[in-house]
C-alpha cells in the first residue's frame, strides 16, 4: 500500500522505507515515524475499540497522553499489550494488532454495548452485579473481563533483560523542549553535571511540531544544533527515550529508559529497558503542556483529535488523517494549527471558534461564536454538525476535526511529594503550586510560559536560580512571544454522550449522574465513574471532568480541587520494575562449602533461610525419601555421620567484657564459663518471648564464638549490635559475623571420635578425658591446617562440630568421607538432622516460633534471676507463668502404625473435640527409625506433669484423629549418656 | 531516601534496616523500674505526624545503629546521629 496521506517535509528519513504489519495487513513507513504517524500516512484512522462500549476509536494525540490508539505490539513472547501507537517508534518488520474487538476491528460483535449504553452508565458494575456474591468470581468477572478490556498477555516468559541503574547529578532537566534545552545549556556552560531526560526519541518537544523560528532558523534546526553541541560536552548526559516517572524523597527521581524498544529485538547482552534511580541535587521540570479537548456529542470518532496532534503529525511526520479537516477551538492556538495545515496544502473546511470575537482569516472560513453540535461517520468522521452563532445548523464535510480547548501545564511531578497545584485565572489552568518537591524548579509551558520566547527564557532563569549562578546571562534567542489567555470552555451545552475519558468510556452524562447520586468529592467521582483511572491516568480528561463537577456543585474549580497525582507519570512495565530479580535471581540462594561435593553425590537440596542445603543423599535403589533419611539416621546412630552445618550463624564476640555482654543477651549465665568450654544459650526478646538459641564457645578469656540458627543469623547479629550500641555502649566488646568465614561440619555418632582422630594432628588430645562433652578449642588438622573443634551435639550422639576456613570446606568433607570409609561413614542432610533432633527433643524453629517462652520450652529455670538480661524482667509476668502454661512434651501414637502431624491439636481422650477444649498442639513430627514409629514434639497445657496421659490428636486439615501418649520430649538417651561417652 | 550517615556521608536508604522508635534506647533500669515501666517500654510507642526519632541499622554498610530524626509526613530528615552517642548522652554506659 502507498502512503496516501503523506505530505511534504517532516523529520522523517524518506531515503529508506520500513515495512510493518497492522492487523495482518502490510504497510510502509519511514525512520522517524511512530506507529501512529505511519498508520495515518497509510490512510488508517480506525485503530482500536473503546473499553466499555466498543466504540470505534482512532488517534486522539501525538504523544504519551494517548488514551485510544493502544495496540498489542510485536508477537510471540515479546508481545506487549496496551502499547501506545503514538510513542511506539517504527522499525522494519514491526507487527501490531488492534485490541478489544472480535472478530475484527471494523466489525466488532461487542459493539452492541454501545446500543445498551443507557444501562452501562457510571457505577454500572456496582449496581448490577450485586448478588449472589459468589457469582462475582465465577460468572460476572470473567464475562466483564472478556467484554471490556485491553490487550492480552503472551503468557510466555519475557525473553529480554531489564536493568536497573543509579545516576547522580548536579541538575536533572526533565523534558527537552525549548525550556529544557536552554536550562541544560545554561547549567552545562557553568560546568555542572547535567542530565537531560526526554520521553521522546527526538529531543525538542513542541519545537519539532510547530513552524516557529528561533533566531534565523526553524525550531527543529535550532534543536538539532543545540543537541549536537550538548552531545559534545563531557558534563552533559543526554537521555532520549527516557521518561522521568516520579519524584521521590530527597531529590531521587525514577526514570525509565527504553533502550531497545525502537528495534525489533535488543542487541545481544543489551537490556530492553533500564529503570534508573537518579539522585539530583537540583531539578528543573520542563515537562511542557498537554492540550485539552472540548467535549461535544459523539466527539470520539476516528479522525477527531487534539488540534496540536494534527499539527504535530503534519509538521513533524508529514502526515494528515484526511485531506479536508476542520478545527474546533476556543483559543488562538487552534488557529495556528489551521494556518500550518493550510500551508501544507490541506483543505480547511472551517475553523469553528467558540469566541464571538474570533480572529478572521483570508485563507479559510472562520465560524465565530459557533460550536460543534454533533458528528457522524460509523468507523471514522464524515460530517460535523455546527451550531452557528445565530443558532442555525450547518453541516461540514471533513475527515478530521482538530479540537483545541487550551493547554494544561504538565504539573504531575510537582505533586508527587504531596504538593497541590494552583489555579490560574488568566490561563484557566492549574499551575505548579508553592509546595514543590525539595530542589525542584519549573520552567516553560509546565510553568505556564506558553510562548516560545517565554519558554526559552524561563529555562535559562530556572537553571540560574537553581544553581545560584551569578553574572550577566547570555542573550536568549529571538522567538515569538505572543501573549496567551485561555478562557474556559469545557463542553458544548446540551451534550450527553460526549466523551471526557475516552479510554474508560466516561461521558459528560456519567459525571452528571455521579454528581446526582451523591459522589461530590473529586476522589469519589474518579472511583465511581472511573474517570481518569485508565492507563493514561486522565491526562486529557481529568480537568474536563472536574470542571463539570465544579459547575454542577456551583463552586469554583480551585475549590473542587484535583485528584492526587501519583507516580508513575506513564505506565512502567512490571519487567522493568523487577529488573534482573526474576526467576532464580528473585531471591538468590547461597551455597555451602560442601555444595559441589553434595551435588556430585546426587543430594536433594532444600532452601533454608538464604541457603541451599542438602536435604538427603539418595543412594542406589532408594526410591522414597524416607528410605534415604531412615538410613542416614540409623547409620549415624550406629557408627558415624557427617552433616554440613556451615549455615548456622556464627558471630565472633571479642573484648575484655565479652562475657559480661553475653550475660546481657542470653537469659542464662555466661560470666563463669571457663575457657575451652561451650554452653547452650537461649536469647529472649525484651518482651520475654524466646528469640533464638545456640551455643557460645569460649576460646579465650576475651573471645567467644556464638552460633545462631540458620534463619535468624542476620537478625540476631543486628540484635546484638543493638544491645551493644544502644543499650550498653561502653562495654568493651566487638562483634562481627563470621558465618561465611568458616566451613563447619557436624561429625556425629559413636565412631565420631575415632574418625576425627585420623585427621586431628597428634599434638591435640581429643580423648574423652582431655576433651569432654562441651569442650572447645583451637586445633590443627591434616598436618597444620587451623581448625576449631567443639564437642557439642544436636543429634544426641557422641558428636563434634569441626570448623575450618571456608576454602578448605570442600576438601575437609571429601577427606572425612575417605577416612570414614572403615567406619561406614554416612553423609546426612537436613531431614535426618531434623529427625535426630526431634528424637532427642531439641527445640528448633518450629518451637521457637515467636509465641513461646523459656518456660514453655521447658527451660524456665534457665532464666537467671541473679542478673539482668534482655527479656528476663518481662518473662516474669504472671500471664506467662500460670500453672496451665504450655509445656514442651513428646507425643507418640498408641498404635505404632498411626500418624502424627505437626499442626494437629491435643484434646482429652474422652472430652469434646472442639476448639474450646483445645489443650495444646504438635509443633514437629517425624518418623523415628530408632523407635520404629512416628513421634512428635508438642506444647501441652501443664505438660510437665502429664507424662503418660493418653490424649487425642486431632488435625482436621489432614483429617486425622488418633490416640497418643504424652511422654518426655527426649525420646532417645534421655540421660545423655551417649553425649558424654 | 538518603540518610546522611555521620561517618560515611549520604547513603541510600536501601542499605539500612528500619527498626522503629528510638525510645528503645531508654531501657528501664532493672534495679528500680516498675512493671508498668517495663510494659510501657516494650509496648507503647508514639505515632506522630511530624518529626520522629527512630532507629536505623546500616546493615549493608558499617553496621552502625543510627538515630534518624525524620518527618513522617514529608520524609525530611533533619538529623542523623550515631545511636551509641545518643545512648551515652542519655547516661547509658554498661
mmCIF file of N, CA and C in Angstrom, chain A residues 249-250 252 277 279 418 657 664 686-687 714 717-718 721-722 724-731 735-736 868-871 873-874 877, chain B residues 1-2 12 17 19 24-25 27 30 38-39 41-43 55 57 59 63-65 73-77 83-84 87-88 92-94:
data_model
loop_
_atom_site.group_PDB
_atom_site.id
_atom_site.type_symbol
_atom_site.label_atom_id
_atom_site.label_comp_id
_atom_site.label_asym_id
_atom_site.label_seq_id
_atom_site.Cartn_x
_atom_site.Cartn_y
_atom_site.Cartn_z
ATOM 1 N N UNK A 249 11.522 10.798 47.461
ATOM 2 C CA UNK A 249 12.116 11.548 48.560
ATOM 3 C C UNK A 249 13.547 11.973 48.270
ATOM 4 N N UNK A 250 13.922 13.122 48.820
ATOM 5 C CA UNK A 250 15.324 13.557 48.873
ATOM 6 C C UNK A 250 15.961 13.710 47.500
ATOM 7 N N UNK A 252 15.370 12.176 44.708
ATOM 8 C CA UNK A 252 15.556 10.947 43.931
ATOM 9 C C UNK A 252 14.418 10.846 42.911
ATOM 10 N N UNK A 277 17.537 5.173 38.856
ATOM 11 C CA UNK A 277 17.280 5.953 40.060
ATOM 12 C C UNK A 277 18.284 7.108 40.010
ATOM 13 N N UNK A 279 19.715 10.514 41.454
ATOM 14 C CA UNK A 279 19.774 11.398 42.618
ATOM 15 C C UNK A 279 20.282 12.751 42.137
ATOM 16 N N UNK A 418 3.236 15.391 47.587
ATOM 17 C CA UNK A 418 2.042 15.944 48.236
ATOM 18 C C UNK A 418 1.772 17.412 47.901
ATOM 19 N N UNK A 657 35.183 -7.337 78.015
ATOM 20 C CA UNK A 657 33.885 -7.514 78.664
ATOM 21 C C UNK A 657 32.931 -8.373 77.834
ATOM 22 N N UNK A 664 24.291 -10.338 79.172
ATOM 23 C CA UNK A 664 23.141 -9.457 78.923
ATOM 24 C C UNK A 664 22.200 -10.039 77.875
ATOM 25 N N UNK A 686 12.945 -8.679 74.405
ATOM 26 C CA UNK A 686 12.708 -7.905 75.627
ATOM 27 C C UNK A 686 11.335 -8.219 76.225
ATOM 28 N N UNK A 687 10.379 -8.677 75.409
ATOM 29 C CA UNK A 687 9.051 -8.978 75.955
ATOM 30 C C UNK A 687 8.979 -10.361 76.586
ATOM 31 N N UNK A 714 21.079 -13.225 60.578
ATOM 32 C CA UNK A 714 21.207 -11.777 60.363
ATOM 33 C C UNK A 714 20.481 -11.012 61.461
ATOM 34 N N UNK A 717 22.396 -11.054 64.783
ATOM 35 C CA UNK A 717 23.552 -10.163 64.722
ATOM 36 C C UNK A 717 23.115 -8.705 64.911
ATOM 37 N N UNK A 718 22.052 -8.342 64.203
ATOM 38 C CA UNK A 718 21.504 -6.985 64.298
ATOM 39 C C UNK A 718 21.092 -6.680 65.744
ATOM 40 N N UNK A 721 24.135 -6.124 67.976
ATOM 41 C CA UNK A 721 24.695 -4.786 67.769
ATOM 42 C C UNK A 721 23.805 -3.733 68.443
ATOM 43 N N UNK A 722 22.496 -3.966 68.391
ATOM 44 C CA UNK A 722 21.574 -3.036 69.065
ATOM 45 C C UNK A 722 21.855 -3.008 70.561
ATOM 46 N N UNK A 724 24.479 -3.779 72.133
ATOM 47 C CA UNK A 724 25.767 -3.162 72.437
ATOM 48 C C UNK A 724 25.733 -1.646 72.228
ATOM 49 N N UNK A 725 25.349 -1.217 70.997
ATOM 50 C CA UNK A 725 25.473 0.209 70.660
ATOM 51 C C UNK A 725 24.423 1.077 71.353
ATOM 52 N N UNK A 726 23.213 0.549 71.501
ATOM 53 C CA UNK A 726 22.123 1.387 72.006
ATOM 54 C C UNK A 726 21.897 1.246 73.506
ATOM 55 N N UNK A 727 22.236 0.071 74.083
ATOM 56 C CA UNK A 727 21.913 -0.133 75.490
ATOM 57 C C UNK A 727 23.145 -0.115 76.393
ATOM 58 N N UNK A 728 24.237 -0.709 75.913
ATOM 59 C CA UNK A 728 25.436 -0.789 76.754
ATOM 60 C C UNK A 728 26.650 -0.339 75.952
ATOM 61 N N UNK A 729 26.650 0.949 75.574
ATOM 62 C CA UNK A 729 27.652 1.410 74.608
ATOM 63 C C UNK A 729 29.087 1.394 75.138
ATOM 64 N N UNK A 730 29.264 1.352 76.453
ATOM 65 C CA UNK A 730 30.627 1.404 76.971
ATOM 66 C C UNK A 730 31.219 0.032 77.281
ATOM 67 N N UNK A 731 30.455 -1.030 77.014
ATOM 68 C CA UNK A 731 31.023 -2.360 77.226
ATOM 69 C C UNK A 731 32.143 -2.563 76.222
ATOM 70 N N UNK A 735 31.860 -7.059 67.823
ATOM 71 C CA UNK A 735 31.128 -8.166 67.210
ATOM 72 C C UNK A 735 31.384 -8.177 65.713
ATOM 73 N N UNK A 736 31.491 -9.371 65.168
ATOM 74 C CA UNK A 736 31.489 -9.446 63.702
ATOM 75 C C UNK A 736 30.937 -10.806 63.299
ATOM 76 N N UNK A 868 20.564 -9.240 85.327
ATOM 77 C CA UNK A 868 19.644 -8.646 84.358
ATOM 78 C C UNK A 868 20.059 -9.099 82.969
ATOM 79 N N UNK A 869 19.108 -9.586 82.193
ATOM 80 C CA UNK A 869 19.389 -9.873 80.788
ATOM 81 C C UNK A 869 18.169 -9.452 79.979
ATOM 82 N N UNK A 870 18.372 -9.320 78.681
ATOM 83 C CA UNK A 870 17.276 -8.895 77.817
ATOM 84 C C UNK A 870 16.112 -9.876 77.956
ATOM 85 N N UNK A 871 14.967 -9.387 78.328
ATOM 86 C CA UNK A 871 13.776 -10.232 78.402
ATOM 87 C C UNK A 871 13.530 -10.848 79.757
ATOM 88 N N UNK A 873 13.121 -9.578 82.759
ATOM 89 C CA UNK A 873 12.081 -8.945 83.579
ATOM 90 C C UNK A 873 10.675 -9.284 83.067
ATOM 91 N N UNK A 874 10.480 -9.092 81.770
ATOM 92 C CA UNK A 874 9.113 -9.288 81.260
ATOM 93 C C UNK A 874 8.743 -10.767 81.168
ATOM 94 N N UNK A 877 6.329 -12.007 83.953
ATOM 95 C CA UNK A 877 4.931 -11.571 84.062
ATOM 96 C C UNK A 877 4.015 -12.744 84.412
ATOM 97 N N UNK B 1 15.074 7.375 49.684
ATOM 98 C CA UNK B 1 15.544 8.310 50.684
ATOM 99 C C UNK B 1 17.070 8.213 50.820
ATOM 100 N N UNK B 2 17.654 9.306 51.250
ATOM 101 C CA UNK B 2 19.079 9.323 51.544
ATOM 102 C C UNK B 2 19.247 9.592 53.040
ATOM 103 N N UNK B 12 22.208 5.577 50.475
ATOM 104 C CA UNK B 12 20.850 5.232 50.068
ATOM 105 C C UNK B 12 20.152 4.433 51.167
ATOM 106 N N UNK B 17 18.343 -1.015 57.588
ATOM 107 C CA UNK B 17 17.160 -1.719 58.076
ATOM 108 C C UNK B 17 16.517 -0.821 59.121
ATOM 109 N N UNK B 19 14.189 -0.071 62.317
ATOM 110 C CA UNK B 19 13.666 -0.762 63.494
ATOM 111 C C UNK B 19 12.443 -0.042 64.046
ATOM 112 N N UNK B 24 13.510 3.042 72.229
ATOM 113 C CA UNK B 24 14.028 1.724 72.607
ATOM 114 C C UNK B 24 15.378 1.849 73.311
ATOM 115 N N UNK B 25 16.035 2.980 73.119
ATOM 116 C CA UNK B 25 17.309 3.207 73.827
ATOM 117 C C UNK B 25 17.070 3.372 75.333
ATOM 118 N N UNK B 27 15.984 1.945 77.866
ATOM 119 C CA UNK B 27 15.597 0.720 78.572
ATOM 120 C C UNK B 27 15.535 1.014 80.077
ATOM 121 N N UNK B 30 16.848 -1.941 85.531
ATOM 122 C CA UNK B 30 16.293 -3.164 86.138
ATOM 123 C C UNK B 30 16.256 -3.096 87.660
ATOM 124 N N UNK B 38 8.277 -1.261 82.494
ATOM 125 C CA UNK B 38 8.686 -2.276 81.506
ATOM 126 C C UNK B 38 7.624 -2.455 80.437
ATOM 127 N N UNK B 39 6.383 -2.462 80.860
ATOM 128 C CA UNK B 39 5.292 -2.604 79.891
ATOM 129 C C UNK B 39 5.323 -1.464 78.892
ATOM 130 N N UNK B 41 7.783 0.471 78.089
ATOM 131 C CA UNK B 41 8.971 0.411 77.236
ATOM 132 C C UNK B 41 8.794 -0.613 76.116
ATOM 133 N N UNK B 42 8.213 -1.752 76.462
ATOM 134 C CA UNK B 42 8.107 -2.829 75.473
ATOM 135 C C UNK B 42 6.999 -2.576 74.459
ATOM 136 N N UNK B 43 5.930 -1.888 74.884
ATOM 137 C CA UNK B 43 4.751 -1.880 74.021
ATOM 138 C C UNK B 43 4.281 -0.512 73.559
ATOM 139 N N UNK B 55 15.231 4.451 64.956
ATOM 140 C CA UNK B 55 16.475 3.693 64.844
ATOM 141 C C UNK B 55 16.586 3.024 63.476
ATOM 142 N N UNK B 57 19.496 0.695 61.124
ATOM 143 C CA UNK B 57 20.727 -0.106 61.220
ATOM 144 C C UNK B 57 21.385 -0.163 59.854
ATOM 145 N N UNK B 59 22.948 -2.037 57.886
ATOM 146 C CA UNK B 59 23.326 -3.447 57.744
ATOM 147 C C UNK B 59 24.255 -3.679 56.554
ATOM 148 N N UNK B 63 27.469 -1.169 59.868
ATOM 149 C CA UNK B 63 26.794 -1.841 60.979
ATOM 150 C C UNK B 63 26.566 -0.902 62.153
ATOM 151 N N UNK B 64 26.525 0.383 61.869
ATOM 152 C CA UNK B 64 26.175 1.335 62.916
ATOM 153 C C UNK B 64 24.674 1.353 63.108
ATOM 154 N N UNK B 65 24.262 1.488 64.354
ATOM 155 C CA UNK B 65 22.881 1.873 64.634
ATOM 156 C C UNK B 65 22.832 3.396 64.661
ATOM 157 N N UNK B 73 5.679 12.965 57.785
ATOM 158 C CA UNK B 73 4.775 13.492 56.755
ATOM 159 C C UNK B 73 5.539 13.785 55.465
ATOM 160 N N UNK B 74 6.697 14.422 55.601
ATOM 161 C CA UNK B 74 7.446 14.832 54.411
ATOM 162 C C UNK B 74 8.649 13.942 54.109
ATOM 163 N N UNK B 75 8.996 13.095 55.043
ATOM 164 C CA UNK B 75 10.201 12.262 54.965
ATOM 165 C C UNK B 75 11.481 13.095 55.048
ATOM 166 N N UNK B 76 11.358 14.350 55.373
ATOM 167 C CA UNK B 76 12.562 15.158 55.531
ATOM 168 C C UNK B 76 13.351 14.648 56.742
ATOM 169 N N UNK B 77 14.648 14.499 56.551
ATOM 170 C CA UNK B 77 15.497 14.029 57.646
ATOM 171 C C UNK B 77 16.282 15.217 58.170
ATOM 172 N N UNK B 83 23.746 6.079 67.228
ATOM 173 C CA UNK B 83 22.935 5.687 68.386
ATOM 174 C C UNK B 83 23.815 5.561 69.633
ATOM 175 N N UNK B 84 25.045 5.151 69.424
ATOM 176 C CA UNK B 84 25.980 4.999 70.535
ATOM 177 C C UNK B 84 26.155 6.350 71.263
ATOM 178 N N UNK B 87 22.967 7.207 73.068
ATOM 179 C CA UNK B 87 22.829 6.389 74.278
ATOM 180 C C UNK B 87 23.711 6.946 75.399
ATOM 181 N N UNK B 88 24.940 7.271 75.041
ATOM 182 C CA UNK B 88 25.857 7.814 76.073
ATOM 183 C C UNK B 88 25.331 9.132 76.616
ATOM 184 N N UNK B 92 23.595 6.164 79.279
ATOM 185 C CA UNK B 92 23.790 4.710 79.203
ATOM 186 C C UNK B 92 25.282 4.414 79.143
ATOM 187 N N UNK B 93 25.685 3.332 79.777
ATOM 188 C CA UNK B 93 27.115 3.015 79.791
ATOM 189 C C UNK B 93 27.352 1.519 79.638
ATOM 190 N N UNK B 94 27.216 0.768 80.759
ATOM 191 C CA UNK B 94 27.494 -0.658 80.692
ATOM 192 C C UNK B 94 26.313 -1.461 81.203
#
